[in-house]
Coordinates of C-alpha atoms in Angstrom, one line a residue:
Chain A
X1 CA 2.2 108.5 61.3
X2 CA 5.3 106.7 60.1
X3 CA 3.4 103.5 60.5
X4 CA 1.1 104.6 58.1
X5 CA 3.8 106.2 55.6
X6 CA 5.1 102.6 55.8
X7 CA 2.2 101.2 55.1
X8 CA 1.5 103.4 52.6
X9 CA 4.6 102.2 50.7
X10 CA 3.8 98.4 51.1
X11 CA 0.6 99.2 49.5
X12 CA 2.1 100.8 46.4
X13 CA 5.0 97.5 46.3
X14 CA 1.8 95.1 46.3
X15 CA 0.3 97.3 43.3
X16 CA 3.5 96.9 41.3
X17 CA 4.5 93.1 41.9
X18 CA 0.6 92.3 41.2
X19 CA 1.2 94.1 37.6
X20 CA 4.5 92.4 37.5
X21 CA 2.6 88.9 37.8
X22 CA 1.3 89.6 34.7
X23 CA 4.3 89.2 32.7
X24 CA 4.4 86.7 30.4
X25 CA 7.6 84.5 31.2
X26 CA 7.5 81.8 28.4
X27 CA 9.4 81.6 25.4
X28 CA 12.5 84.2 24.5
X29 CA 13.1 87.2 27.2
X30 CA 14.1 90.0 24.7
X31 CA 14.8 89.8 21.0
X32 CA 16.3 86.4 19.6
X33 CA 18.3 88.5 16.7
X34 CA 20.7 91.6 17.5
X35 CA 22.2 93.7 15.5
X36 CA 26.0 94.8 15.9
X37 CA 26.8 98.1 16.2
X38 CA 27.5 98.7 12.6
X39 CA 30.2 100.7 11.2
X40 CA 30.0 104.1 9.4
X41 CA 30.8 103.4 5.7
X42 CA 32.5 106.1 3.8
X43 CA 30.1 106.4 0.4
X44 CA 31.1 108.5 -2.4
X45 CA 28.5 110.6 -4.1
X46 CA 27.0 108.7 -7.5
X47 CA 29.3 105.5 -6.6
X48 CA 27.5 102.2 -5.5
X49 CA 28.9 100.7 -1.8
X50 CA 28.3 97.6 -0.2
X51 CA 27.5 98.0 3.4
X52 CA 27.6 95.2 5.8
X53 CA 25.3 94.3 8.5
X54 CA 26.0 91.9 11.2
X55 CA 23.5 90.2 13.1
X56 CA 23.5 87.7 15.7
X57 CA 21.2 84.7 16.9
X58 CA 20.6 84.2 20.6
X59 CA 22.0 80.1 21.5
X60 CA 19.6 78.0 21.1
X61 CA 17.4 79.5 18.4
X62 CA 17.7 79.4 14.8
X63 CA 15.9 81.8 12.5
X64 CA 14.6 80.6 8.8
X65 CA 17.2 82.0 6.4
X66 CA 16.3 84.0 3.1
X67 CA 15.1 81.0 1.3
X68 CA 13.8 78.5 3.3
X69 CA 12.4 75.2 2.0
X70 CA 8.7 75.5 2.5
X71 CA 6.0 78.1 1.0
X72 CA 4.6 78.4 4.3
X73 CA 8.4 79.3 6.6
X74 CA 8.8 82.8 7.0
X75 CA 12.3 83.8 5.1
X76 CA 14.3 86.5 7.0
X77 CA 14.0 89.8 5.6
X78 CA 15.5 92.8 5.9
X79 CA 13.2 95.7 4.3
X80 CA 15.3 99.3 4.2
X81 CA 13.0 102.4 4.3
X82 CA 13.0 104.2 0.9
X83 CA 14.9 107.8 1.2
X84 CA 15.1 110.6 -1.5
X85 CA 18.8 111.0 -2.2
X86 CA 19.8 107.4 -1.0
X87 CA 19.4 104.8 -3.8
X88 CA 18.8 101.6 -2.0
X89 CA 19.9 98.3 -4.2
X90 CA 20.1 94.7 -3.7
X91 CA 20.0 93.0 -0.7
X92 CA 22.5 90.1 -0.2
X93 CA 21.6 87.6 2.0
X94 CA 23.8 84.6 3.3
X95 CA 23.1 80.9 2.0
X96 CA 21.7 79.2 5.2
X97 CA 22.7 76.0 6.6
X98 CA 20.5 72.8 5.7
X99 CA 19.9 71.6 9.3
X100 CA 18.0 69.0 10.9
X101 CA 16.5 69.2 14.8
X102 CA 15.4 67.3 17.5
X103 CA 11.7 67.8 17.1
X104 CA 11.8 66.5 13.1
X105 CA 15.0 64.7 12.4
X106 CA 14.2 63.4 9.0
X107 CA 13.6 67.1 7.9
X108 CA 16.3 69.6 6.9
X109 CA 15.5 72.8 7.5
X110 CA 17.5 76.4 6.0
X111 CA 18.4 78.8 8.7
X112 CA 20.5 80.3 10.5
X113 CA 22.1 80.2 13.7
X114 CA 24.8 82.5 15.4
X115 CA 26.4 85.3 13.6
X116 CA 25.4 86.2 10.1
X117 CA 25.9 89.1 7.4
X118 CA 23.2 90.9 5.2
X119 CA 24.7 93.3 2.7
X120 CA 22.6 96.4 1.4
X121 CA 23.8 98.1 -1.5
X122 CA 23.5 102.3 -1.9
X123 CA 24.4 104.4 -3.9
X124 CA 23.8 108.2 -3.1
X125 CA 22.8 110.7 -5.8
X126 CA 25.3 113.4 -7.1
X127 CA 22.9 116.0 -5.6
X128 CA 23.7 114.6 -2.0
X129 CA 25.0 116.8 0.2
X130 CA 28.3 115.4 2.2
X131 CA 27.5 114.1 5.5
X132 CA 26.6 111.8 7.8
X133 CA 23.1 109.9 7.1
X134 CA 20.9 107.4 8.8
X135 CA 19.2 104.8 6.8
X136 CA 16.5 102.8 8.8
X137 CA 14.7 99.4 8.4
X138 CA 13.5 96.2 9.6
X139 CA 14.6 92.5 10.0
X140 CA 12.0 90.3 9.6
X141 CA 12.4 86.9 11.6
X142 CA 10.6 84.5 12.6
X143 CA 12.4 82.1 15.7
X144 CA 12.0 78.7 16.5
X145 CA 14.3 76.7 19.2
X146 CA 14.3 73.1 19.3
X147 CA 10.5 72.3 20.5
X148 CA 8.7 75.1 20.4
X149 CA 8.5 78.6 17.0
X150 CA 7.8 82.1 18.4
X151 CA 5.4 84.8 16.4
X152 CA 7.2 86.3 13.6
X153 CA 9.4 89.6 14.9
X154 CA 10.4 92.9 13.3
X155 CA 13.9 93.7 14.3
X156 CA 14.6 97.8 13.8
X157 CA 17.9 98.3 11.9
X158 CA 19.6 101.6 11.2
X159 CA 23.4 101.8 10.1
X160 CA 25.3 105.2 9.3
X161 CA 26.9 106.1 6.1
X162 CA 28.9 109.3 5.8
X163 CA 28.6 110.6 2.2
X164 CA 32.1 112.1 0.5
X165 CA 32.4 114.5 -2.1
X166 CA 33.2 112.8 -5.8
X167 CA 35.6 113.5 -7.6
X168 CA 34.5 117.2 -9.6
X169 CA 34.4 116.8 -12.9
X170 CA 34.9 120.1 -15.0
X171 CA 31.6 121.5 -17.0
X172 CA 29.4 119.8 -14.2
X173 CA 26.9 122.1 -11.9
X174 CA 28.0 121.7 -7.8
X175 CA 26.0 119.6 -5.9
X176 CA 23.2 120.4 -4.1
X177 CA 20.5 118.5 -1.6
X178 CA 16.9 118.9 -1.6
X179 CA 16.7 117.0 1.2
X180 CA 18.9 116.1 4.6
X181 CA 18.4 113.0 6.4
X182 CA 20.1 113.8 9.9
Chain B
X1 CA 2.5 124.2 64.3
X2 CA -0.1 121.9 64.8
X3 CA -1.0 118.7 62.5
X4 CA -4.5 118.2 60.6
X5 CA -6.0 115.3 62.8
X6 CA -7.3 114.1 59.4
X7 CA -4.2 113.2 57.9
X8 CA -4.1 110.1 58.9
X9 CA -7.3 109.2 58.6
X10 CA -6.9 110.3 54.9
X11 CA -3.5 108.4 54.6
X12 CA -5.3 104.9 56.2
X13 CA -8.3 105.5 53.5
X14 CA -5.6 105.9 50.5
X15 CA -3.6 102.4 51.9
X16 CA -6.7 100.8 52.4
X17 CA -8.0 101.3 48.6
X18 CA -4.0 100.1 47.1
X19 CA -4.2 96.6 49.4
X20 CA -7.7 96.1 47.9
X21 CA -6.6 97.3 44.7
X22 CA -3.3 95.2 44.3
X23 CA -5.2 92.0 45.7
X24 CA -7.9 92.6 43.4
X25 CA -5.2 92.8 40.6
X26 CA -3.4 89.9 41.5
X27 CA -6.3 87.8 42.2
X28 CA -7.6 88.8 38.5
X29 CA -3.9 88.2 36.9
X30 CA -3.4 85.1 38.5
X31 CA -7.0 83.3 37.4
X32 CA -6.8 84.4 33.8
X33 CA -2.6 83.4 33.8
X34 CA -3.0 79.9 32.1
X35 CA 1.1 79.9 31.8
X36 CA 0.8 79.7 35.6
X37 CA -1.5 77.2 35.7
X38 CA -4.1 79.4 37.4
X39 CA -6.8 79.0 34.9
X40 CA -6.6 74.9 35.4
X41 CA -9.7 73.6 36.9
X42 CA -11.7 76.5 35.8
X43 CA -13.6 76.8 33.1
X44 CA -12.2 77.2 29.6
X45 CA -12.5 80.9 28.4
X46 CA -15.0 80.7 25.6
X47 CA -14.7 81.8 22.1
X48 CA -16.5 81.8 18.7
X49 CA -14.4 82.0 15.5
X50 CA -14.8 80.9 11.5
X51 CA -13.7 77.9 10.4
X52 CA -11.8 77.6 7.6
X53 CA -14.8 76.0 5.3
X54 CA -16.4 79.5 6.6
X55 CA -18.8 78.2 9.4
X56 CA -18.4 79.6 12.8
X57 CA -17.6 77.1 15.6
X58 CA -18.5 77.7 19.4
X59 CA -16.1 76.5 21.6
X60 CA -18.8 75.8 24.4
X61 CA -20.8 74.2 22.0
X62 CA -18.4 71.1 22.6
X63 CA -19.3 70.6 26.0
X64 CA -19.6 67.1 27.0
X65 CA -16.9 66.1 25.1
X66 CA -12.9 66.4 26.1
X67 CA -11.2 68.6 23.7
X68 CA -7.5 69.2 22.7
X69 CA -7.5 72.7 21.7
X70 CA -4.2 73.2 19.5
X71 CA -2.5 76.7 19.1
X72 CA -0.8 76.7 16.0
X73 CA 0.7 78.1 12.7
X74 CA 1.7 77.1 9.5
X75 CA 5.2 78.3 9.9
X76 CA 5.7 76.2 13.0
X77 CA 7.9 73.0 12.6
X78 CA 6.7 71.9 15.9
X79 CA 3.2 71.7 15.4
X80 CA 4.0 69.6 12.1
X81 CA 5.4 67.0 13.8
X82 CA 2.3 66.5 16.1
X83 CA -0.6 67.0 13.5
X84 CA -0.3 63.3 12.2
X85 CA -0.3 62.3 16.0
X86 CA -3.7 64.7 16.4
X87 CA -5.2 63.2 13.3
X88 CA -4.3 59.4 14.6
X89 CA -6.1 60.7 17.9
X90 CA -9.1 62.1 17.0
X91 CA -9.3 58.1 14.7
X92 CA -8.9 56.7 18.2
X93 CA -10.6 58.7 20.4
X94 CA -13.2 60.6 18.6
X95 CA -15.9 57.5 19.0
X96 CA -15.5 58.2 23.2
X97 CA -16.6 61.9 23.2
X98 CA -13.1 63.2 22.0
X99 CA -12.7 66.7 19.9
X100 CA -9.3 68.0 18.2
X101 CA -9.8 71.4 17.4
X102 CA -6.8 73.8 15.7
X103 CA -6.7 77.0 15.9
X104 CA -4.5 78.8 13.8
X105 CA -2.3 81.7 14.7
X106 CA -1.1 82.6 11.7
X107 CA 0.0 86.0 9.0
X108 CA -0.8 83.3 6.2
X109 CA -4.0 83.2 4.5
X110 CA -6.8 80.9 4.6
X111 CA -6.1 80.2 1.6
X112 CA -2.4 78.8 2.6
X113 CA -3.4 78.0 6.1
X114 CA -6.5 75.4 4.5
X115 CA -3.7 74.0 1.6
X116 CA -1.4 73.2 4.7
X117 CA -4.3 71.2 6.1
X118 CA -5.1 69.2 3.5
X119 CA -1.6 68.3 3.4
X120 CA -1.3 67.1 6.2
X121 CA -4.5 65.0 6.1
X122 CA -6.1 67.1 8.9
X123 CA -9.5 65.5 9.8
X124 CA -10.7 68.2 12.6
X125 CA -11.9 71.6 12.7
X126 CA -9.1 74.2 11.9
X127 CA -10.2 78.0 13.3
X128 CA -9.2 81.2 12.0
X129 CA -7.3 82.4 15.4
X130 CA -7.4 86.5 16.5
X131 CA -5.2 87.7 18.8
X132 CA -7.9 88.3 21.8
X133 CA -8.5 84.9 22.1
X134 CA -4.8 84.3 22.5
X135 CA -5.5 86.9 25.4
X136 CA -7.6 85.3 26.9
X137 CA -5.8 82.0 27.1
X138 CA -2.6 84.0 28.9
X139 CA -1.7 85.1 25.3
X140 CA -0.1 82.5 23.2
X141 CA 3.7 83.3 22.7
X142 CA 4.9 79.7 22.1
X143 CA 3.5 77.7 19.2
X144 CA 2.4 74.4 19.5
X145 CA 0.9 75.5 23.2
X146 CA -2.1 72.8 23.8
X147 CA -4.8 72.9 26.2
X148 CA -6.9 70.1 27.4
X149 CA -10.6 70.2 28.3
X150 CA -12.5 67.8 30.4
X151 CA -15.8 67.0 29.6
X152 CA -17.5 70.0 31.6
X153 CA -15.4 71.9 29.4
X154 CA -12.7 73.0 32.5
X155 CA -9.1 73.3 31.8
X156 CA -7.3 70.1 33.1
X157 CA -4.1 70.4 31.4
X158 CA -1.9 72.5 29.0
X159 CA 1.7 72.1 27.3
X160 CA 4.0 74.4 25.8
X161 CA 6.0 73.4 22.9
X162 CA 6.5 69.7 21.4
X163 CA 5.4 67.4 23.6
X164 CA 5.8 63.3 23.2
X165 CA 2.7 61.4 21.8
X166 CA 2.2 59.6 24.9
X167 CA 1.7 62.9 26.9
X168 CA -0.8 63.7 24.5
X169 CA -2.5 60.2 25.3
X170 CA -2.2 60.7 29.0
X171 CA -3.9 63.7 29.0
X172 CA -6.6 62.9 26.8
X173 CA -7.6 60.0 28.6
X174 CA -7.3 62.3 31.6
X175 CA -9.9 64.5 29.9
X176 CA -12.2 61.8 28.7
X177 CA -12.1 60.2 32.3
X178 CA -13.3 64.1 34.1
X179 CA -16.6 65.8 33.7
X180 CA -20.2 64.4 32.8
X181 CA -20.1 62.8 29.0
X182 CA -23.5 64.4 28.0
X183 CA -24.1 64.9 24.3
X184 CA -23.1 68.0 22.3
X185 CA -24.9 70.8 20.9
X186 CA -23.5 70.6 17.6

């Protein structure tokens, strides 16, 4: 009987490392771009704040930056999800670095490589209720090392901002929120 | 308390069917894994997609020549550098039962993917890739990934990323040298 129980369980390892043969092992294991942890920013209600984000790019790999040369490179973007009581505003990206590589010397490409800042500006409506909020996106990249590009990638981004009373200001109603986004 | 003398009858039957089960699996991952070389020496996995002048183009129908059968996109620098090499090629090559064929892998239109083309002088067929037929070549996560086909349209040879212009070369005369040179369908 423990024979067979032993069996039983070599059988079920052979089902798994078959499936596991599967696996694709070229190009990147996990995502080229990370996000750091980011920091929650203090935003006053009605007042515009720049928040930064922090990313990183795996050694190796550069990513096209915001404005690449060419029509048909894919720029890094970073798309934030609309929300009710959160104005979003610009986007700042970093100027990239004109760079050349092995597999084209005489071409200069735009990118970035290692760490780089994006900064999203919001500005919360009066009507926001204090708090802490969670404002979600994507990063858009699209990865190439020095012989080879990977498929275009959608990073998910999300980055805390804790809302703080303004300043009352006599004659005006109290605030209120329609809607929460914890 | 005494055991059911079917039990282990019923445990034998249950490893029995996960051996043949995992061998079956591997045997199926491992034949249709190009990026483990399993599908070389069999035959290519065949395919029908648009070109971009909107004709359809059969991948068997190229049997009896070698094709080079280039992965690409627009947004790869990569696969720039080698399409003046593949144009050069298919000049050289093309009169000894040699076909380039592109296919593209790309978010851009055909609009953009057909401008990019013509600028870069491209002189063989150009498909509209889809994902499944990424599949079924072990799906196609690196781009410029490059498969050669003999003549009897089995895969003899495949390379991931930039490769130097004299691989190309070896491996086309690699393809042009296998298989039985009979003429093409189309």
């Amino acid at each position: 009987m423990k024979i067979l129980l032993v069996l039983l369980v070599a059988s079920a390892l052979s089902l798994f490392s078959a499936g596991a043969w599967s696996q694709d092992d070229l190009g990147p294991q996990g995502p080229v771009v990370k996000m750091a942890p980011a920091p929650v920013v203090t935003v006053v209600q009605g007042k515009a704040t720049t928040i930064p984000l922090l990313f990183r790019v795996s050694s190796g790999y550069h990513i096209n930056s915001n404005k690449p040369k060419s029509e048909f490179l894919i720029p890094t973007a970073l798309k934030i999800e609309a929300t009710t009581d959160i104005v979003i505003g610009k986007t700042t990206y970093p100027d990239g670095v004109d760079t050349s590589f092995p597999f084209d010397p005489d071409e200069k490409l735009n990118v970035y490589t290692g760490d780089f800042k994006v900064e999203v500006l919001v500005r919360p409506l009066h009507s926001v209720q204090p708090g802490k909020y969670v404002i979600r996106g994507t990063l858009k990249y699209q990865a190439c090392d020095n012989a080879a590009c990977y498929p275009p990638k959608q990073l998910p981004v999300s980055f805390d901002v804790k809302i703080a009373k303004a300043a009352s200001i006599p004659g005006k109603n109290p605030a209120q929120s329609p809607h929460a986004h914890q | 308390m005494r055991k059911n003398p079917l039990i282990p009858f019923f445990i034998a039957a249950i490893v029995a069917v996960m051996l043949f089960a995992g061998i079956r699996i591997a045997h199926n991952n491992r034949a249709n894994d190009p990026a483990k070389g399993q599908l070389m020496g069999n035959l290519a996995p065949d395919f029908e997609l648009p070109t971009l002048d909107g004709k359809n183009l059969k991948l068997s129908d190229l049997r009896g020549k070698a094709v080079l059968l280039n992965f690409w996109a627009t947004y790869c620098g990569p696969c720039k550098v080698e399409m003046p090499w593949f144009v050069e090629l298919q000049n050289e090559f093309g009169p000894q039962g040699f076909q380039i064929v592109g296919v593209a892998m790309d978010d851009a239109s055909n609009e953009d993917i057909a401008k990019f083309a013509k600028q870069m002088g491209v002189n063989y067929p150009i498909l509209i890739g889809k994902e499944s037929v990424g599949q079924s070549y072990g799906g196609v996560s690196v781009l410029p990934t490059t498969f050669f086909l003999d003549r009897d349209g089995r895969l003899i040879a495949r390379e991931f990323g930039l490769r130097s212009r004299s691989d190309f070369v070896d491996d086309i005369k690699r393809a042009l040298s296998q298989g039985h040179a009979v003429k093409a369908q189309k």
